[in-house]
């Protein structure tokens, strides 16, 4: 709940109104997900519902499943006079847990990142690091093209994440969504906050660089050798709160 409120702080410009959602993997293997239509800024325990991962994954992968079917399954009924339904983007969280389980996930719509993700540079924007601390904190982001939020996005997201995992590359701590926003992943809530904040700064750097004529990225070979340094491995853990 504290992570949700932190990501919803207005000054951070990560989400407004009922935008964004978070989840936490519980010790029993289920997932606590923010409810649809609730504000991250003012989230309480009542603004979360608990879902089973396997049945939702099975439903998502079944070609005959419709958005209406998904909405019905996400409906948690009425509580204290208010209808509760897990976020329409629950399948993003389910996809991550099905492929590479992780404790915390934060999905938000930062203005600067959405601007970048709505631009002609969206797909390639994060292909190369623009500055050192970006590489340290968010590593190598993964891009997912636009799909309508709900079952369509869940399927596209899952497919791309599955292919990325099969490639043997490091699992991403940041996933960018075309025309949409970001998904930050970590074993600690503090790291999700840090990754989200760095994603915003990285978007601002790129937007500024594009306005000045283009991004001159850090050489890939330099980033690779940078990651191999013992002091940088330690720094990555300290800055992003990773549990390796």
mmCIF file of C-alpha atoms in Angstrom:
data_model
loop_
_atom_site.group_PDB
_atom_site.id
_atom_site.type_symbol
_atom_site.label_atom_id
_atom_site.label_comp_id
_atom_site.label_asym_id
_atom_site.label_seq_id
_atom_site.Cartn_x
_atom_site.Cartn_y
_atom_site.Cartn_z
ATOM 1 C CA UNK A 1 0.000 0.000 0.000
ATOM 2 C CA UNK A 2 2.855 2.415 0.800
ATOM 3 C CA UNK A 3 4.358 1.793 -2.648
ATOM 4 C CA UNK A 4 1.047 2.580 -4.295
ATOM 5 C CA UNK A 5 0.699 5.849 -2.407
ATOM 6 C CA UNK A 6 4.300 6.808 -3.138
ATOM 7 C CA UNK A 7 3.848 6.280 -6.881
ATOM 8 C CA UNK A 8 0.602 8.243 -6.725
ATOM 9 C CA UNK A 9 2.110 11.373 -5.146
ATOM 10 C CA UNK A 10 1.084 14.265 -7.433
ATOM 11 C CA UNK A 11 4.534 15.880 -7.364
ATOM 12 C CA UNK A 12 6.020 12.807 -9.003
ATOM 13 C CA UNK A 13 3.677 13.069 -11.991
ATOM 14 C CA UNK A 14 3.558 9.281 -12.384
ATOM 15 C CA UNK A 15 -0.224 8.978 -12.315
ATOM 16 C CA UNK A 16 -3.333 11.130 -11.887
ATOM 17 C CA UNK A 17 -6.952 10.298 -11.040
ATOM 18 C CA UNK A 18 -7.304 6.503 -11.183
ATOM 19 C CA UNK A 19 -4.285 5.928 -13.432
ATOM 20 C CA UNK A 20 -1.695 3.279 -12.670
ATOM 21 C CA UNK A 21 -1.666 0.152 -10.563
ATOM 22 C CA UNK A 22 0.590 -1.934 -8.352
ATOM 23 C CA UNK A 23 0.787 -5.501 -7.172
ATOM 24 C CA UNK A 24 2.554 -7.586 -4.547
ATOM 25 C CA UNK A 25 3.265 -11.305 -4.764
ATOM 26 C CA UNK A 26 2.007 -12.910 -1.566
ATOM 27 C CA UNK A 27 3.699 -15.755 0.286
ATOM 28 C CA UNK A 28 0.930 -18.166 -0.737
ATOM 29 C CA UNK A 29 1.564 -17.509 -4.435
ATOM 30 C CA UNK A 30 -1.447 -15.274 -5.004
ATOM 31 C CA UNK A 31 -1.285 -11.664 -6.151
ATOM 32 C CA UNK A 32 -2.661 -8.554 -4.426
ATOM 33 C CA UNK A 33 -3.602 -6.028 -7.138
ATOM 34 C CA UNK A 34 -4.957 -2.486 -6.943
ATOM 35 C CA UNK A 35 -8.617 -2.172 -7.827
ATOM 36 C CA UNK A 36 -9.913 -0.522 -10.965
ATOM 37 C CA UNK A 37 -10.980 3.094 -10.577
ATOM 38 C CA UNK A 38 -9.203 3.692 -7.263
ATOM 39 C CA UNK A 39 -6.638 6.443 -6.731
ATOM 40 C CA UNK A 40 -3.053 5.426 -6.085
ATOM 41 C CA UNK A 41 -2.490 8.571 -4.040
ATOM 42 C CA UNK A 42 -5.168 7.682 -1.502
ATOM 43 C CA UNK A 43 -5.014 3.885 -1.652
ATOM 44 C CA UNK A 44 -6.065 1.887 1.400
ATOM 45 C CA UNK A 45 -6.142 -1.848 2.068
ATOM 46 C CA UNK A 46 -9.708 -1.868 0.723
ATOM 47 C CA UNK A 47 -8.400 -0.766 -2.677
ATOM 48 C CA UNK A 48 -6.751 -4.134 -3.339
ATOM 49 C CA UNK A 49 -8.103 -7.518 -4.322
ATOM 50 C CA UNK A 50 -6.328 -10.866 -4.299
ATOM 51 C CA UNK A 51 -6.257 -12.951 -7.480
ATOM 52 C CA UNK A 52 -5.015 -16.390 -8.507
ATOM 53 C CA UNK A 53 -2.286 -16.284 -11.142
ATOM 54 C CA UNK A 54 -2.698 -19.635 -12.929
ATOM 55 C CA UNK A 55 -6.424 -19.349 -13.781
ATOM 56 C CA UNK A 56 -5.976 -15.806 -15.118
ATOM 57 C CA UNK A 57 -3.021 -16.885 -17.241
ATOM 58 C CA UNK A 58 -5.016 -19.802 -18.630
ATOM 59 C CA UNK A 59 -7.931 -17.517 -19.426
ATOM 60 C CA UNK A 60 -5.687 -14.969 -21.120
ATOM 61 C CA UNK A 61 -4.050 -17.571 -23.340
ATOM 62 C CA UNK A 62 -7.344 -19.145 -24.415
ATOM 63 C CA UNK A 63 -8.127 -17.608 -27.846
ATOM 64 C CA UNK A 64 -11.876 -17.634 -27.215
ATOM 65 C CA UNK A 65 -11.640 -15.452 -24.081
ATOM 66 C CA UNK A 66 -13.157 -11.988 -24.496
ATOM 67 C CA UNK A 67 -12.671 -8.761 -22.589
ATOM 68 C CA UNK A 68 -16.114 -9.284 -21.061
ATOM 69 C CA UNK A 69 -15.007 -12.699 -19.780
ATOM 70 C CA UNK A 70 -11.946 -11.139 -18.165
ATOM 71 C CA UNK A 71 -13.953 -8.341 -16.557
ATOM 72 C CA UNK A 72 -16.293 -10.893 -15.024
ATOM 73 C CA UNK A 73 -13.423 -12.876 -13.504
ATOM 74 C CA UNK A 74 -11.753 -9.744 -12.110
ATOM 75 C CA UNK A 75 -14.972 -8.739 -10.352
ATOM 76 C CA UNK A 76 -14.537 -9.224 -6.601
ATOM 77 C CA UNK A 77 -18.116 -8.304 -5.720
ATOM 78 C CA UNK A 78 -19.450 -5.534 -3.531
ATOM 79 C CA UNK A 79 -17.709 -4.569 -0.305
ATOM 80 C CA UNK A 80 -18.821 -1.828 2.067
ATOM 81 C CA UNK A 81 -21.309 -0.664 -0.527
ATOM 82 C CA UNK A 82 -18.721 -0.321 -3.277
ATOM 83 C CA UNK A 83 -18.060 -2.559 -6.254
ATOM 84 C CA UNK A 84 -14.521 -3.959 -6.293
ATOM 85 C CA UNK A 85 -12.778 -5.169 -9.430
ATOM 86 C CA UNK A 86 -9.091 -5.865 -9.993
ATOM 87 C CA UNK A 87 -7.367 -3.451 -12.361
ATOM 88 C CA UNK A 88 -8.063 -3.821 -16.072
ATOM 89 C CA UNK A 89 -4.280 -4.210 -16.419
ATOM 90 C CA UNK A 90 -4.032 -7.140 -13.986
ATOM 91 C CA UNK A 91 -2.808 -9.372 -16.812
ATOM 92 C CA UNK A 92 0.416 -7.342 -17.023
ATOM 93 C CA UNK A 93 1.144 -8.391 -13.458
ATOM 94 C CA UNK A 94 0.022 -11.962 -14.086
ATOM 95 C CA UNK A 95 2.309 -12.250 -17.125
ATOM 96 C CA UNK A 96 5.354 -11.188 -15.122
ATOM 97 C CA UNK A 97 4.614 -13.610 -12.295
ATOM 98 C CA UNK A 98 4.013 -16.486 -14.712
ATOM 99 C CA UNK A 99 7.413 -16.015 -16.369
ATOM 100 C CA UNK A 100 9.700 -14.652 -13.659
ATOM 101 C CA UNK A 101 8.053 -14.228 -10.227
ATOM 102 C CA UNK A 102 8.988 -11.029 -8.415
ATOM 103 C CA UNK A 103 7.729 -9.378 -5.237
ATOM 104 C CA UNK A 104 6.643 -5.898 -6.396
ATOM 105 C CA UNK A 105 5.360 -4.429 -9.654
ATOM 106 C CA UNK A 106 4.487 -0.784 -10.250
ATOM 107 C CA UNK A 107 2.750 0.382 -13.423
ATOM 108 C CA UNK A 108 2.445 4.124 -14.019
ATOM 109 C CA UNK A 109 1.897 6.727 -16.755
ATOM 110 C CA UNK A 110 4.542 9.451 -16.273
ATOM 111 C CA UNK A 111 3.891 12.433 -18.553
ATOM 112 C CA UNK A 112 7.448 12.604 -19.903
ATOM 113 C CA UNK A 113 7.610 8.877 -20.557
ATOM 114 C CA UNK A 114 4.202 8.850 -22.246
ATOM 115 C CA UNK A 115 5.387 11.732 -24.442
ATOM 116 C CA UNK A 116 8.400 9.668 -25.460
ATOM 117 C CA UNK A 117 6.311 6.513 -25.913
ATOM 118 C CA UNK A 118 3.887 8.451 -28.135
ATOM 119 C CA UNK A 119 6.730 9.702 -30.337
ATOM 120 C CA UNK A 120 8.360 8.212 -33.425
ATOM 121 C CA UNK A 121 11.295 7.235 -31.180
ATOM 122 C CA UNK A 122 9.259 5.008 -28.840
ATOM 123 C CA UNK A 123 10.492 1.595 -29.975
ATOM 124 C CA UNK A 124 14.186 2.484 -30.028
ATOM 125 C CA UNK A 125 14.335 5.211 -27.378
ATOM 126 C CA UNK A 126 15.873 3.008 -24.679
ATOM 127 C CA UNK A 127 17.952 0.752 -26.938
ATOM 128 C CA UNK A 128 21.135 2.376 -25.663
ATOM 129 C CA UNK A 129 21.993 4.096 -22.385
ATOM 130 C CA UNK A 130 22.013 7.882 -22.470
ATOM 131 C CA UNK A 131 24.020 8.285 -19.242
ATOM 132 C CA UNK A 132 25.750 6.102 -16.659
ATOM 133 C CA UNK A 133 23.337 6.180 -13.712
ATOM 134 C CA UNK A 134 20.476 5.262 -16.009
ATOM 135 C CA UNK A 135 22.297 2.052 -16.915
ATOM 136 C CA UNK A 136 23.054 1.362 -13.252
ATOM 137 C CA UNK A 137 19.477 1.732 -12.016
ATOM 138 C CA UNK A 138 17.236 0.528 -14.848
ATOM 139 C CA UNK A 139 19.598 -1.687 -16.804
ATOM 140 C CA UNK A 140 18.322 -2.570 -20.283
ATOM 141 C CA UNK A 141 14.593 -1.817 -20.637
ATOM 142 C CA UNK A 142 12.259 -3.940 -22.757
ATOM 143 C CA UNK A 143 9.790 -2.308 -25.178
ATOM 144 C CA UNK A 144 6.220 -3.532 -25.720
ATOM 145 C CA UNK A 145 4.225 -1.893 -28.542
ATOM 146 C CA UNK A 146 0.773 -0.454 -27.987
ATOM 147 C CA UNK A 147 -2.182 -2.751 -27.454
ATOM 148 C CA UNK A 148 -5.561 -1.898 -25.997
ATOM 149 C CA UNK A 149 -5.452 -2.195 -22.176
ATOM 150 C CA UNK A 150 -7.045 -5.400 -20.993
ATOM 151 C CA UNK A 151 -6.811 -8.825 -22.561
ATOM 152 C CA UNK A 152 -5.194 -7.558 -25.779
ATOM 153 C CA UNK A 153 -2.331 -5.882 -23.927
ATOM 154 C CA UNK A 154 -1.963 -8.868 -21.614
ATOM 155 C CA UNK A 155 -1.452 -11.222 -24.549
ATOM 156 C CA UNK A 156 1.042 -8.988 -26.357
ATOM 157 C CA UNK A 157 2.909 -8.267 -23.127
ATOM 158 C CA UNK A 158 3.120 -11.955 -22.196
ATOM 159 C CA UNK A 159 4.316 -13.005 -25.649
ATOM 160 C CA UNK A 160 7.122 -10.436 -25.770
ATOM 161 C CA UNK A 161 8.197 -11.134 -22.201
ATOM 162 C CA UNK A 162 8.237 -14.880 -22.858
ATOM 163 C CA UNK A 163 10.417 -14.452 -25.953
ATOM 164 C CA UNK A 164 12.762 -12.162 -24.032
ATOM 165 C CA UNK A 165 13.111 -14.719 -21.222
ATOM 166 C CA UNK A 166 13.814 -17.484 -23.753
ATOM 167 C CA UNK A 167 16.638 -15.421 -25.233
ATOM 168 C CA UNK A 168 18.637 -15.793 -22.025
ATOM 169 C CA UNK A 169 19.049 -12.061 -21.588
ATOM 170 C CA UNK A 170 18.754 -10.418 -18.178
ATOM 171 C CA UNK A 171 15.134 -10.068 -17.130
ATOM 172 C CA UNK A 172 14.201 -6.380 -17.355
ATOM 173 C CA UNK A 173 13.583 -4.192 -14.326
ATOM 174 C CA UNK A 174 11.845 -1.646 -16.576
ATOM 175 C CA UNK A 175 9.370 -2.338 -19.367
ATOM 176 C CA UNK A 176 8.203 0.529 -21.561
ATOM 177 C CA UNK A 177 4.766 0.426 -23.177
ATOM 178 C CA UNK A 178 4.087 2.169 -26.473
ATOM 179 C CA UNK A 179 1.623 5.087 -26.127
ATOM 180 C CA UNK A 180 1.052 4.047 -22.543
ATOM 181 C CA UNK A 181 3.668 4.163 -19.763
ATOM 182 C CA UNK A 182 6.056 1.965 -17.781
ATOM 183 C CA UNK A 183 6.186 -1.181 -15.666
ATOM 184 C CA UNK A 184 8.855 -1.307 -12.943
ATOM 185 C CA UNK A 185 9.795 -4.643 -11.329
ATOM 186 C CA UNK A 186 11.806 -5.451 -8.213
ATOM 187 C CA UNK A 187 12.013 -7.502 -5.052
ATOM 188 C CA UNK A 188 11.708 -4.306 -3.000
ATOM 189 C CA UNK A 189 9.155 -1.516 -3.040
ATOM 190 C CA UNK A 190 11.911 1.068 -2.770
ATOM 191 C CA UNK A 191 13.526 -0.218 -5.944
ATOM 192 C CA UNK A 192 10.255 0.063 -7.864
ATOM 193 C CA UNK A 193 10.109 3.712 -6.795
ATOM 194 C CA UNK A 194 13.728 4.252 -7.821
ATOM 195 C CA UNK A 195 13.345 2.564 -11.198
ATOM 196 C CA UNK A 196 10.190 4.570 -11.912
ATOM 197 C CA UNK A 197 11.887 7.845 -10.980
ATOM 198 C CA UNK A 198 14.932 7.066 -13.109
ATOM 199 C CA UNK A 199 12.690 6.156 -16.058
ATOM 200 C CA UNK A 200 11.159 9.631 -15.840
ATOM 201 C CA UNK A 201 14.552 11.341 -15.714
ATOM 202 C CA UNK A 202 15.721 9.192 -18.642
ATOM 203 C CA UNK A 203 12.709 10.248 -20.687
ATOM 204 C CA UNK A 204 13.392 13.920 -19.925
ATOM 205 C CA UNK A 205 17.039 13.517 -20.953
ATOM 206 C CA UNK A 206 16.012 11.967 -24.251
ATOM 207 C CA UNK A 207 13.338 14.531 -24.994
ATOM 208 C CA UNK A 208 15.874 17.276 -24.353
ATOM 209 C CA UNK A 209 18.525 15.566 -26.459
ATOM 210 C CA UNK A 210 16.099 15.017 -29.351
ATOM 211 C CA UNK A 211 15.222 18.717 -29.196
ATOM 212 C CA UNK A 212 18.943 19.542 -29.363
ATOM 213 C CA UNK A 213 19.476 17.406 -32.449
ATOM 214 C CA UNK A 214 19.563 13.810 -31.220
ATOM 215 C CA UNK A 215 20.872 11.457 -28.540
ATOM 216 C CA UNK A 216 24.567 10.594 -28.458
ATOM 217 C CA UNK A 217 24.366 7.457 -26.342
ATOM 218 C CA UNK A 218 27.014 5.859 -24.165
ATOM 219 C CA UNK A 219 28.896 3.229 -26.236
ATOM 220 C CA UNK A 220 27.464 -0.262 -25.681
ATOM 221 C CA UNK A 221 30.925 -1.726 -25.043
ATOM 222 C CA UNK A 222 31.460 0.818 -22.302
ATOM 223 C CA UNK A 223 28.147 -0.083 -20.674
ATOM 224 C CA UNK A 224 28.992 -3.802 -20.818
ATOM 225 C CA UNK A 225 32.371 -3.321 -19.159
ATOM 226 C CA UNK A 226 30.774 -0.901 -16.693
ATOM 227 C CA UNK A 227 28.320 -3.586 -15.584
ATOM 228 C CA UNK A 228 31.160 -6.060 -15.074
ATOM 229 C CA UNK A 229 32.952 -3.867 -12.507
ATOM 230 C CA UNK A 230 32.591 -5.043 -8.913
ATOM 231 C CA UNK A 231 31.981 -1.547 -7.582
ATOM 232 C CA UNK A 232 29.196 -0.988 -10.126
ATOM 233 C CA UNK A 233 27.524 -4.308 -9.292
ATOM 234 C CA UNK A 234 27.436 -3.145 -5.671
ATOM 235 C CA UNK A 235 26.219 0.306 -6.675
ATOM 236 C CA UNK A 236 23.420 -1.166 -8.775
ATOM 237 C CA UNK A 237 22.236 -3.041 -5.727
ATOM 238 C CA UNK A 238 22.384 0.030 -3.517
ATOM 239 C CA UNK A 239 20.691 2.426 -5.949
ATOM 240 C CA UNK A 240 17.929 0.175 -7.194
ATOM 241 C CA UNK A 241 17.438 -1.897 -4.060
ATOM 242 C CA UNK A 242 17.830 -5.136 -5.987
ATOM 243 C CA UNK A 243 17.975 -8.489 -4.274
ATOM 244 C CA UNK A 244 20.242 -10.621 -6.481
#
